[in-house]
XYZ file of C-alpha atoms in Angstrom:
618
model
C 18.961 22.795 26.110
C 18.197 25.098 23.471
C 19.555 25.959 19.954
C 21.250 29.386 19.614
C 23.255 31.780 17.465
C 27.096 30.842 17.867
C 29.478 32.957 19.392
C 32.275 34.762 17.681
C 35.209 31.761 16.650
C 37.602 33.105 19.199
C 35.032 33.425 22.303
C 34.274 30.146 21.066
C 37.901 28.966 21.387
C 37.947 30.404 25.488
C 34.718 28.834 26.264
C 34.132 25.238 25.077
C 32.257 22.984 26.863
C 34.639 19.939 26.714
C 37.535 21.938 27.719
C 35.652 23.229 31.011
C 35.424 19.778 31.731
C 38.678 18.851 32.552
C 38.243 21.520 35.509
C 35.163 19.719 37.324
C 36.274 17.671 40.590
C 32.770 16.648 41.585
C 29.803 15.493 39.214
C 28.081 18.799 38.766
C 25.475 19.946 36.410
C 26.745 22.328 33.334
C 24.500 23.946 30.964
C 25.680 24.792 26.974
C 24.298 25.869 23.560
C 24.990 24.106 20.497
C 24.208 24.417 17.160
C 25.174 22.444 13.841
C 28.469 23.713 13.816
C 29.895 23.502 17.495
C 28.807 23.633 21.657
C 29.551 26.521 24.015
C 29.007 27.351 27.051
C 25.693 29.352 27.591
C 26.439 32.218 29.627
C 23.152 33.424 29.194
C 21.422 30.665 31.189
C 19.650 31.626 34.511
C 20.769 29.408 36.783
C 17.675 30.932 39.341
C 15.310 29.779 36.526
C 13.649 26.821 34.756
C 15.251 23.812 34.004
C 13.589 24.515 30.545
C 14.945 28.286 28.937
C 12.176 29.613 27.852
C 12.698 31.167 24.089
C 12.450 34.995 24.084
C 12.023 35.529 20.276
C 10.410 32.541 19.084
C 6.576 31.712 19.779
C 5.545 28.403 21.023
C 2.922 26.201 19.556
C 0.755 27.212 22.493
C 0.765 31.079 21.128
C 0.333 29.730 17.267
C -2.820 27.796 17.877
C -4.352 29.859 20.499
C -3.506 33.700 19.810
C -5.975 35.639 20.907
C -4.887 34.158 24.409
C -1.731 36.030 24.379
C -1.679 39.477 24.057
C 1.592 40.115 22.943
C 1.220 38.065 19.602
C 1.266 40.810 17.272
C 4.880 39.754 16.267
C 3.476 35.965 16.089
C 3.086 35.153 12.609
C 0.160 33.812 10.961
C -0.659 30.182 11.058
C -2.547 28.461 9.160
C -3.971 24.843 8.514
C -1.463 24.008 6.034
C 1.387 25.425 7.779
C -0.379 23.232 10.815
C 0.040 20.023 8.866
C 3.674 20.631 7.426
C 5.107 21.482 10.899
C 3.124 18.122 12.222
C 4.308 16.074 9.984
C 8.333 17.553 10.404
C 8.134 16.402 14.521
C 6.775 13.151 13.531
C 9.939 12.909 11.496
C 11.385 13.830 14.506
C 10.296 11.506 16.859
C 11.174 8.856 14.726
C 14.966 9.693 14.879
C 15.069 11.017 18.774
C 12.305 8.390 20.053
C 13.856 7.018 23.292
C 16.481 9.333 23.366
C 17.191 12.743 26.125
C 15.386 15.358 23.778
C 12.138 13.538 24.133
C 12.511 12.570 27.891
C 9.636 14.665 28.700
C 7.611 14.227 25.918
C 6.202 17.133 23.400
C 3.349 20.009 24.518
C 2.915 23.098 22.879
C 4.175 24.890 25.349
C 8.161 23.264 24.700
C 7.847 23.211 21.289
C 8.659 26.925 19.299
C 8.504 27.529 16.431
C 11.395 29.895 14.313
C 9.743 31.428 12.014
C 12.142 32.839 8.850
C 11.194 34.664 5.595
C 10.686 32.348 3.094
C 7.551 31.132 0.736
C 8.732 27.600 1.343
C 6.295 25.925 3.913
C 9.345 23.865 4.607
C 11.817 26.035 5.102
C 9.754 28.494 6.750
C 8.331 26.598 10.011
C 11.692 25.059 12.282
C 10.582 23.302 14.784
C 12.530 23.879 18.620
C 12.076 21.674 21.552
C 12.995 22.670 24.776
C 14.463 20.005 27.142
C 16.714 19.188 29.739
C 19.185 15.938 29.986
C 19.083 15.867 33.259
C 17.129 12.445 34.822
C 13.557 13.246 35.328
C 12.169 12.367 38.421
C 9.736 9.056 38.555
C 8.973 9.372 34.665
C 10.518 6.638 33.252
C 7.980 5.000 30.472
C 9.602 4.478 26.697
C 6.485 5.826 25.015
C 6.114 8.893 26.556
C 7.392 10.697 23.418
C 5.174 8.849 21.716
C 2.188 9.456 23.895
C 2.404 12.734 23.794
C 2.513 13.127 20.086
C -0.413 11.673 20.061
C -1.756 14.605 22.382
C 0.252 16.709 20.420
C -1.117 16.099 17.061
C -4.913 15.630 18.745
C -4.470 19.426 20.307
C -2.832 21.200 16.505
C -5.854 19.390 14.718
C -8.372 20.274 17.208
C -6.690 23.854 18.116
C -7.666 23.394 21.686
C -5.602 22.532 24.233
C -6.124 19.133 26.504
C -6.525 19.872 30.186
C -5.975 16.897 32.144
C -8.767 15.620 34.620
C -9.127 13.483 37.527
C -9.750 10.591 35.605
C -7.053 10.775 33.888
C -4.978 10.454 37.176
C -3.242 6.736 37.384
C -3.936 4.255 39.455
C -2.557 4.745 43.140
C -1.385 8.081 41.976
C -3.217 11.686 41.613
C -0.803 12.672 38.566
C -2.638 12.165 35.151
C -1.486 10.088 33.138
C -0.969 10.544 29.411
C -2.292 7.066 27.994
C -5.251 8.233 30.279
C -6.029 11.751 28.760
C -5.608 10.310 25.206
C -7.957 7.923 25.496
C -10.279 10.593 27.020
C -9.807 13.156 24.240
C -10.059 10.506 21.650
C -13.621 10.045 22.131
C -14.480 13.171 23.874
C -13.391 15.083 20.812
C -15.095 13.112 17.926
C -16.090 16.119 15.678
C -13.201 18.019 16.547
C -10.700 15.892 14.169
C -10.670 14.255 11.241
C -10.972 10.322 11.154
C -7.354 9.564 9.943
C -5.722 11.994 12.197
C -7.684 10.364 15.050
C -6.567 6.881 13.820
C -2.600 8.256 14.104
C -3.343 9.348 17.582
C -4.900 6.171 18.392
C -2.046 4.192 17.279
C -0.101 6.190 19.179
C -2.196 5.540 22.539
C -1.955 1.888 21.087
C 1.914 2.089 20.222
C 3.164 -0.116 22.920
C 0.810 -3.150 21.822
C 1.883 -2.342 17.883
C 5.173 -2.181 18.312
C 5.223 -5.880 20.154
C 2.777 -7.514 17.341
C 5.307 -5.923 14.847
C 7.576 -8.327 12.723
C 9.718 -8.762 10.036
C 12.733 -11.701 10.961
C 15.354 -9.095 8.844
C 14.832 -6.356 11.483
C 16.397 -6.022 14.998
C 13.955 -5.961 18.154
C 14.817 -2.067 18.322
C 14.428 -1.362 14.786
C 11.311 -2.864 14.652
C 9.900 -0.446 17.225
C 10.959 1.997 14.691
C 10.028 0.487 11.983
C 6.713 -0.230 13.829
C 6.650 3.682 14.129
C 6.802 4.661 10.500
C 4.536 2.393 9.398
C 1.615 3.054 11.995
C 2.283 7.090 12.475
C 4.524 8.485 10.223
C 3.399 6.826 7.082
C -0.211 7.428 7.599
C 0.740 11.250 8.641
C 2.704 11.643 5.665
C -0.177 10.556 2.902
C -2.913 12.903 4.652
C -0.513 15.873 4.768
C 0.520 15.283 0.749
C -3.135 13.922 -0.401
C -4.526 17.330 1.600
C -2.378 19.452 -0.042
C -0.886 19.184 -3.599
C 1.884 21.427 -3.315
C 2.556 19.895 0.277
C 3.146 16.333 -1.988
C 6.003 18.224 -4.127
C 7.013 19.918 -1.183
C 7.972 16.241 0.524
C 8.583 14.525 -3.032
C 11.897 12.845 -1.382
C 10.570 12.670 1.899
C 11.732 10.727 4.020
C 14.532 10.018 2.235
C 16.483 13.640 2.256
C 17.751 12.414 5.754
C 19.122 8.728 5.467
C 19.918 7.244 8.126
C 20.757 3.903 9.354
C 18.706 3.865 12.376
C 15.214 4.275 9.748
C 14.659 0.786 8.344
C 12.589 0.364 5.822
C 9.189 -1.169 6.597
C 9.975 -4.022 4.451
C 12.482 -5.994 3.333
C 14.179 -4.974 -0.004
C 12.497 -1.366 0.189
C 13.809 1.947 0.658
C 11.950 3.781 3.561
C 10.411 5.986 1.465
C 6.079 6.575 0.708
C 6.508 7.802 -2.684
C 4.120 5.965 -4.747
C 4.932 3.046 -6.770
C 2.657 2.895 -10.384
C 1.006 -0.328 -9.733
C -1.609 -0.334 -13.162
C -0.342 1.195 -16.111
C -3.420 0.369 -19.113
C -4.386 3.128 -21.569
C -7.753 4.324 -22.011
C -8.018 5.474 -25.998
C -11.680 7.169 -27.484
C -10.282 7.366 -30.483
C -8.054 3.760 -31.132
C -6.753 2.587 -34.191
C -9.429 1.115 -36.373
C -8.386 -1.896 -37.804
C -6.825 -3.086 -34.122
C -10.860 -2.012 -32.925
C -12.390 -4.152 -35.675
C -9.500 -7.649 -34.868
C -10.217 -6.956 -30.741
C -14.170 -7.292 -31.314
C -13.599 -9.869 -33.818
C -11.627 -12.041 -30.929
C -14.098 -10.668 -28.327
C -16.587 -12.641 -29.658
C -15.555 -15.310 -30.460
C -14.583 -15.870 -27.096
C -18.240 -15.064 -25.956
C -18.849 -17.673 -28.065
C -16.584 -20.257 -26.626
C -17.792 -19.282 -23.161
C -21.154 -19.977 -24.204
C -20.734 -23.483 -24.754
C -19.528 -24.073 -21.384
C -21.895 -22.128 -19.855
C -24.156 -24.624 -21.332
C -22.410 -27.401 -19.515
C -23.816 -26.571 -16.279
C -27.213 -25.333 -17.310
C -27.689 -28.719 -19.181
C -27.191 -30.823 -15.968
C -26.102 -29.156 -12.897
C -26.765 -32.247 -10.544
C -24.164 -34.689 -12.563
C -21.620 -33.474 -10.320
C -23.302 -35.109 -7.291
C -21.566 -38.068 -6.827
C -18.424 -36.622 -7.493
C -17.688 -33.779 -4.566
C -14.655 -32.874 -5.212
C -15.902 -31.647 -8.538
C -18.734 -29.863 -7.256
C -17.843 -25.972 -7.287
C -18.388 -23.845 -9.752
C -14.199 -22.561 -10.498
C -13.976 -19.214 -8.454
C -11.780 -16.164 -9.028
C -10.530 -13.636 -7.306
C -9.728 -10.030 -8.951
C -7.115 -8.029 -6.930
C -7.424 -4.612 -8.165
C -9.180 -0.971 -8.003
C -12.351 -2.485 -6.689
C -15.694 -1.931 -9.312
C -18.357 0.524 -9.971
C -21.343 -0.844 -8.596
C -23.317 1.295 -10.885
C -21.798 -0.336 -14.243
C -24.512 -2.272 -16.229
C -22.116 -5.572 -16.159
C -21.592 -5.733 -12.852
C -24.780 -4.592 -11.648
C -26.512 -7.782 -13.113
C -23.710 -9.654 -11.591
C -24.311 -8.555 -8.040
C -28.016 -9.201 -8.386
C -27.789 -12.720 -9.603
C -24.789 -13.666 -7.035
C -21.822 -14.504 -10.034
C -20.164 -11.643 -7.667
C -19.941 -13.626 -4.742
C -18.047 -11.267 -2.851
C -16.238 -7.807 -1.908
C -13.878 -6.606 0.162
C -11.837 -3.715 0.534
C -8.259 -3.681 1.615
C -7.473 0.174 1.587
C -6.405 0.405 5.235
C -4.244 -0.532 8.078
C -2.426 -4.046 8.352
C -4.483 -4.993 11.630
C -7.518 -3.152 10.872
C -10.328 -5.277 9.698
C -11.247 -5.795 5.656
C -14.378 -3.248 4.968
C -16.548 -5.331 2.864
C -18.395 -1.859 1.647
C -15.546 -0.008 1.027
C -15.208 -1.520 -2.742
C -16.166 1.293 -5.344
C -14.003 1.980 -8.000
C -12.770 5.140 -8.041
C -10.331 4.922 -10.937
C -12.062 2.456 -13.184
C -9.140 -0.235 -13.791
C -10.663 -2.336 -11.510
C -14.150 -1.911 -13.534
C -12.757 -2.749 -17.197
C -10.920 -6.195 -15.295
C -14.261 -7.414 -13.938
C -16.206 -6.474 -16.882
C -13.771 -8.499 -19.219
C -13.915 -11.495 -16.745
C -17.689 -11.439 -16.014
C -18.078 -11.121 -19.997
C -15.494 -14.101 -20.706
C -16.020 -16.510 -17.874
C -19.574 -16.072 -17.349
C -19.790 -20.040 -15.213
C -17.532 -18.970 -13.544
C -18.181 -17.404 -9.218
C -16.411 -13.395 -8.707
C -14.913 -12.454 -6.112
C -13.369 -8.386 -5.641
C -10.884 -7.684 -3.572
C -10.128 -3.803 -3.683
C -6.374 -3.004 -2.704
C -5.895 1.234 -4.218
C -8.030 3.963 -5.773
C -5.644 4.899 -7.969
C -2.640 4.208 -10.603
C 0.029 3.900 -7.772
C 0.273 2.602 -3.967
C 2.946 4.079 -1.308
C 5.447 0.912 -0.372
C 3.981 1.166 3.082
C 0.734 0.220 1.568
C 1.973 -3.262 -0.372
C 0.421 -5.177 2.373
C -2.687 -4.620 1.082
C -2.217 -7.001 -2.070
C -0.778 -9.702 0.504
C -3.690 -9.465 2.208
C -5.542 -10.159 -0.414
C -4.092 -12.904 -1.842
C -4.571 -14.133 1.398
C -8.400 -13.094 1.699
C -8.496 -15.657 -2.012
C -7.266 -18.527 -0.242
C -9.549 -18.183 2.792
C -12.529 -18.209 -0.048
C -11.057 -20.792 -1.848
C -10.733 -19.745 -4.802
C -9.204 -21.261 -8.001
C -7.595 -18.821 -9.592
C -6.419 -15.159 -8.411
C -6.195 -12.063 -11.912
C -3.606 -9.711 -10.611
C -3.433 -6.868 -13.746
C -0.753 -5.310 -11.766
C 3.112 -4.732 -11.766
C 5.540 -2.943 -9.872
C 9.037 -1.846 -10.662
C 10.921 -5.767 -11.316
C 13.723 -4.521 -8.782
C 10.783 -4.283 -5.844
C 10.511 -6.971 -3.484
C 7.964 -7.679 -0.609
C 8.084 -10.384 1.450
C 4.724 -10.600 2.923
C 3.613 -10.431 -1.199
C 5.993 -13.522 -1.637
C 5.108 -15.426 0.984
C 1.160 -15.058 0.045
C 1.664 -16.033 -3.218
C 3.887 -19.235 -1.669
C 0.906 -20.108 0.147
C -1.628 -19.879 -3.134
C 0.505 -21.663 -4.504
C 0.766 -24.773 -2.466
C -2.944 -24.873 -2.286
C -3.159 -25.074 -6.072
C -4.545 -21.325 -6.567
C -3.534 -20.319 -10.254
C -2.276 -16.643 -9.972
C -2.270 -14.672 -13.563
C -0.408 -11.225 -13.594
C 0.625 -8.725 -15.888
C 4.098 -8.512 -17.704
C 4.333 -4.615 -17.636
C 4.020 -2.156 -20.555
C 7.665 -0.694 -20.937
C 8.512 -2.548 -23.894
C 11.889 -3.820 -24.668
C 12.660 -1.037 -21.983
C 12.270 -2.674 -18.970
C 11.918 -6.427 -17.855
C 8.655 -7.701 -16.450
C 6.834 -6.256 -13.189
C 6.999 -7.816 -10.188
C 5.350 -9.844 -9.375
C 4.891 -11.925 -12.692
C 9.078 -11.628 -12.917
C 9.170 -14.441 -10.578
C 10.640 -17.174 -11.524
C 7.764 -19.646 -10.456
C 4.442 -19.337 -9.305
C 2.986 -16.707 -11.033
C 1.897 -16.793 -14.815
C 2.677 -13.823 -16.742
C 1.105 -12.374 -19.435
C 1.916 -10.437 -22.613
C -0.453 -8.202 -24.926
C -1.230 -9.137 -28.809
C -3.971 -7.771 -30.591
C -7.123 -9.328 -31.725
C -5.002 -11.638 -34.726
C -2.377 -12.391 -32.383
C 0.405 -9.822 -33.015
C 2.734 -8.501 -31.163
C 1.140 -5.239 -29.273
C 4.154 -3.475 -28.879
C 3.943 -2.634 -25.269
C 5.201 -6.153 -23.838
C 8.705 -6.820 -22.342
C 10.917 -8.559 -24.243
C 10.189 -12.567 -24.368
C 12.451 -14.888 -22.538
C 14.342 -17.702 -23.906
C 12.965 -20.937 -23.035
C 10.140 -19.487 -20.701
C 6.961 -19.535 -21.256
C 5.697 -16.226 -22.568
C 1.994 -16.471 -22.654
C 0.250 -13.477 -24.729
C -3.661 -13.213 -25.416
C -5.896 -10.199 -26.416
C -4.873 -6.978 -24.726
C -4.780 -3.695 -27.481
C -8.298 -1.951 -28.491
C -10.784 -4.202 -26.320
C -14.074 -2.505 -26.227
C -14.934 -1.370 -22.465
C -16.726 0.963 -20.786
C -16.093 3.433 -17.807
C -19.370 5.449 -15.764
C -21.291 5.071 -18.950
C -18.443 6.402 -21.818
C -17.804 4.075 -24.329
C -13.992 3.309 -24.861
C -11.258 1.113 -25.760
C -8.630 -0.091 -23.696
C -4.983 -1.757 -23.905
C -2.403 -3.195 -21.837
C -0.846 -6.606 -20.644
C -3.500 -5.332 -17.505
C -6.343 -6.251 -19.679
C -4.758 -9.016 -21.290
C -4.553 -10.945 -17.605
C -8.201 -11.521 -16.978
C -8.403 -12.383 -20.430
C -5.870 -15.401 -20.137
C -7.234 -16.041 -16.448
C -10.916 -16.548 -18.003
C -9.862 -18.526 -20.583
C -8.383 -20.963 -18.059
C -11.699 -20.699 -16.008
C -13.709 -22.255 -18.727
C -11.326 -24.784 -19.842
C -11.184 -25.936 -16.013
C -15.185 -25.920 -16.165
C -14.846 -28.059 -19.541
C -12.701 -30.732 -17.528
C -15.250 -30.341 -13.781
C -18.265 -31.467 -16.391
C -16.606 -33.462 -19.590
C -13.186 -35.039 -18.149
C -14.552 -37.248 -15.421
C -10.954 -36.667 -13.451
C -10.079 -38.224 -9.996
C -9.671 -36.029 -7.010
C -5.935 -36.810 -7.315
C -6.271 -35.398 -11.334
C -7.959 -32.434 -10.551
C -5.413 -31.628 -7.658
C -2.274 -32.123 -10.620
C -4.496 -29.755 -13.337
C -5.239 -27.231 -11.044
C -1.884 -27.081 -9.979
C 0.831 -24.419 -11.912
C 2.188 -26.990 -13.754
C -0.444 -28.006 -15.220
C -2.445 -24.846 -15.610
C 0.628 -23.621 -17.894
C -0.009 -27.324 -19.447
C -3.553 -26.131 -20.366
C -2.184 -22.644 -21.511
C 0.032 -24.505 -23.861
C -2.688 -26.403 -25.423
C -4.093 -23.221 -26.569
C -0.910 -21.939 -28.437
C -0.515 -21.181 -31.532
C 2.223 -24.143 -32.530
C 4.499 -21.194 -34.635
C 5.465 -18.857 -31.782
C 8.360 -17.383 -33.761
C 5.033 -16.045 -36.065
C 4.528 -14.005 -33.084
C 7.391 -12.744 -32.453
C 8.648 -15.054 -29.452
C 4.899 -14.840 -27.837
C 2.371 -17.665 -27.217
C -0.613 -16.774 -27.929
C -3.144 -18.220 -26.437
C -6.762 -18.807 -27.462
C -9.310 -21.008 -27.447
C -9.704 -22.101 -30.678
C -6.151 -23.354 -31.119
C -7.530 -26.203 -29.255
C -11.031 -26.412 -30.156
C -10.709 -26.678 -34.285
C -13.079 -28.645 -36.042
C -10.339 -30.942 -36.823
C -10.141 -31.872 -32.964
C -12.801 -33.835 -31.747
C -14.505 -33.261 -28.424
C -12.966 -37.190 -27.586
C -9.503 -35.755 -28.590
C -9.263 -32.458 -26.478
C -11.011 -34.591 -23.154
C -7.974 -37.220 -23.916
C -5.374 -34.189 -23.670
C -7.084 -32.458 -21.329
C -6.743 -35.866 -19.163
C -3.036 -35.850 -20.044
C -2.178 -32.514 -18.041
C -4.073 -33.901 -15.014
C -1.706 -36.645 -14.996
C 1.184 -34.672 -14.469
């Protein structure tokens, strides 16, 4: 079949299809034309020919990427790589709404798809993509992924701009027909510095499709959606952020893509999302050179006397680091995990870190759901991720770091919210005490692979701290710290307390923890600044619970069974409230939390063991 220009309305009238139909006695086969408007018969159709019409005016992808091959291509226009990747990334659209259907019977090759070319400056609009095709059975071909399978060739042979002959090897077994899983596999490593890595890993999942698309789950989703679900998230997805990232105005030119064709047949890849890879913001500090003074002077002021607290329990364990012996179960050092941008390896902070093993660990998380955490790829490319471990490693400084990288920049596509899942679930494979999150996403966003991570962290008594957001009074708080158990959320004061201005509102009877987050002194590939945000207040709050934690491993002499109840939510947000300032209407609504609401020289060392004791006991 083949899309044409429509007949005149009243030689429309005498020929339509469906009336010609009422005249057929015997199954026999009819051939039309169609466009968006109506189907006619096609008079024009050789019946001597191909089942395939071959297009006349329009030149095939064959002519586009090989031109000097044709002779008559002085009427072919010009294509380039960018025109390459926009037209690549409109048939993987595509094949995610015709996958399994007629159209793609036969699969994709340059030589059935054609390209219309019109006169426009719109990449977009410019490039329309044809596929010629027949609906009549194919003989012996039968095989679900064959549209698949050759998009994978497909996209291999536009990247490349060579054209895959098959081979003998390719040939299947018992048969001397090549096979397309076959010649996929072969061009896949025969053509390693043909193609870029990521356009290499889409082909691959598409010579992998049929295993991906039977690992791939979600209980909300039909079996048949979930093969196309499975199919946005392991080739369209991926396509979609190398065309954009590759080419700015390609990113404006798809700003609503996917979504300018809904369709109820396009799930979204998780539950609760819109099948969409715009990018959610997912940290949203503020980097100042230039801050308010006096807020400067009250954040270094609180800075350090912190330093000053963590000091003394730093002490602890350098005084007598064998007293734990008998006592096993109090025998680690309190370990946290920062999900964020990764770190700068280079950063003074964190360099002595690495060398004398606080940083116990990296990983990074920046890929595919099955593929493998890269425990190199963890360099901070943004520098969020550097300011959170700095403040921890400068706050908690007993306590064990580990980084788990999950972005490299401000936002993540909703394809990509696996990566914090797998995270959290990376911190309770280490063990680890408590997990800093200084990120948020929109409070109406929902992922249930995040949820049912943090479920798990939870049960095992893993403390997870995130950020309340920075919108003000004009939004609520980001998810994840909106929900309504599990994770402790934090608000930003400045260094006396006060409100910072950025927080969401405070609940009524919730706990609305605030600590330090306007004007902290930081620094970013060697410039000196000062930063603010309920981000930076996070690791703040979750290093503050570190070293009370360490106070109780080494002063509290708790039970297994106590440790288990203080380590637990409940009594984490005990501790928390320990450190509050007892007026939280002074604040504005916020607790503020730091350490020296507890430790005052009126309150004895006896007295805060005694009511440390008292949150282990539940």
């Amino acid at each position: 079949m083949d899309h044409r220009s429509q007949p005149n309305r009243n030689k429309c009238r005498d020929h339509l299809a469906c009336a010609n139909l009422k005249r057929l006695t015997t199954s026999q086969q009819i051939h039309i034309a169609f466009n968006r408007d109506a189907i006619w018969d096609d008079e024009n159709h050789d019946t001597e020919g191909s089942h395939l019409p071959e297009s006349v005016t329009d030149p095939t992808l064959h002519e586009l990427l090989l031109p000097r091959r044709h002779n008559s291509n002085s009427d072919v226009a010009e294509f380039e790589q960018r025109d390459r990747r926009v037209v690549e990334l409109l048939i993987a659209y595509s094949l995610l709404n015709l996958d399994k259907s007629r159209w793609l019977k036969l699969g994709l090759t340059v030589d059935t798809v054609s390209l219309r070319v019109t006169e426009t400056l719109n990449s977009l609009e410019r490039w329309k993509p044809h596929v010629s095709c027949s609906l009549a059975s194919p003989d012996g071909e039968d095989d679900e992924n064959v549209a698949v399978l050759s998009f994978g060739l497909l996209l291999m042979e536009m990247e490349a701009k060579r054209l895959a002959e098959p081979k003998e090897e390719d040939a299947e077994w018992g048969s001397d027909r090549p096979s397309r899983d076959g010649m996929l596999k072969r061009i896949l490593e025969e053509w390693t510095g043909c193609v870029d890595d990521g356009y290499k890993d889409i082909a691959t999942a598409c010579l992998l499709f049929r295993q991906l698309s039977e690992k791939f789950y979600d209980p909300s989703l039909t079996q048949e959606t979930r093969r196309t679900a499975a199919m946005y998230r392991y080739i369209l997805a991926p396509l979609y952020r190398l065309v954009t990232s590759g080419f700015r105005a390609a990113s404006e030119l798809f700003g609503e893509f996917p979504r300018s064709a809904p369709s109820p047949s396009i799930p979204a890849p998780r539950t609760g999302q819109p099948a969409s890879s715009s990018g959610l913001e997912l940290f949203d500090g503020e980097e100042r050179t230039t801050p308010n003074p006096q807020k400067v002077k009250n954040a270094e002021i609180f800075m350090e006397e912190l330093e000053k607290f963590a000091e003394t329990i730093e002490l602890l364990t350098e005084k007598n680091p064998s007293a734990l012996l008998w006592a096993p179960w109090r025998a680690d050092k309190i370990r946290i995990m920062i999900i964020d941008t990764g770190i700068d390896k280079n950063d003074n902070i964190i360099e002595g870190a690495l060398d004398d093993k606080r940083i116990q660990e990296c990983c990074g998380f920046v890929n595919e759901p099955d593929a493998a955490p890269d425990p190199n790829d963890v360099q901070d490319k943004f520098g969020h991720g550097t300011h959170v471990a700095r403040l921890v490693l400068n706050a908690a400084p007993s306590a064990e770091v580990f980084i788990a990288k999950i972005a490299d920049d401000k936002t993540v596509n909703r394809t990509d919210l696996h990566r914090i899942a797998r995270a959290i679930r990376w911190a309770i494979e280490k063990k680890v005490h408590i997990i800093s999150m200084s990120l948020g996403l929109e409070s109406s966003i929902r992922d249930t692979e995040i949820d049912a991570a943090i479920h798990a962290a939870v049960g095992l008594n893993i403390s997870i701290f995130a950020a309340a957001s920075n919108s003000g009074g004009n939004k609520p708080r980001a998810y994840p710290s909106s929900r309504k158990h599990g994770i402790i959320c934090i608000h930003a004061s400045d260094g006396v307390g006060n409100d910072g201005f950025i927080s969401p509102t405070p609940l009524k009877n919730k706990d609305n923890f605030s600590t330090l987050g306007i004007c902290i002194p930081s620094k970013w590939q060697g410039v000196e600044s000062h930063i603010s945000g309920t981000s930076f207040a996070t690791p703040i709050a979750a290093a503050l619970i570190a070293n009370v934690l360490e106070f109780a491993r080494h002063k509290c002499e708790l039970s297994e069974h106590e440790q288990t109840v203080l380590h637990h939510y409940d009594g984490v947000c005990q501790i928390l409230r320990l450190m509050v300032e007892k007026n939280a209407e002074a604040r504005g609504g916020y607790d503020y939390i730091m350490p020296y609401h507890l430790w005052t020289a009126e309150n004895s060392e006896a007295n805060i063991i005694e009511l440390i004791r008292e949150c282990a006991r539940g």
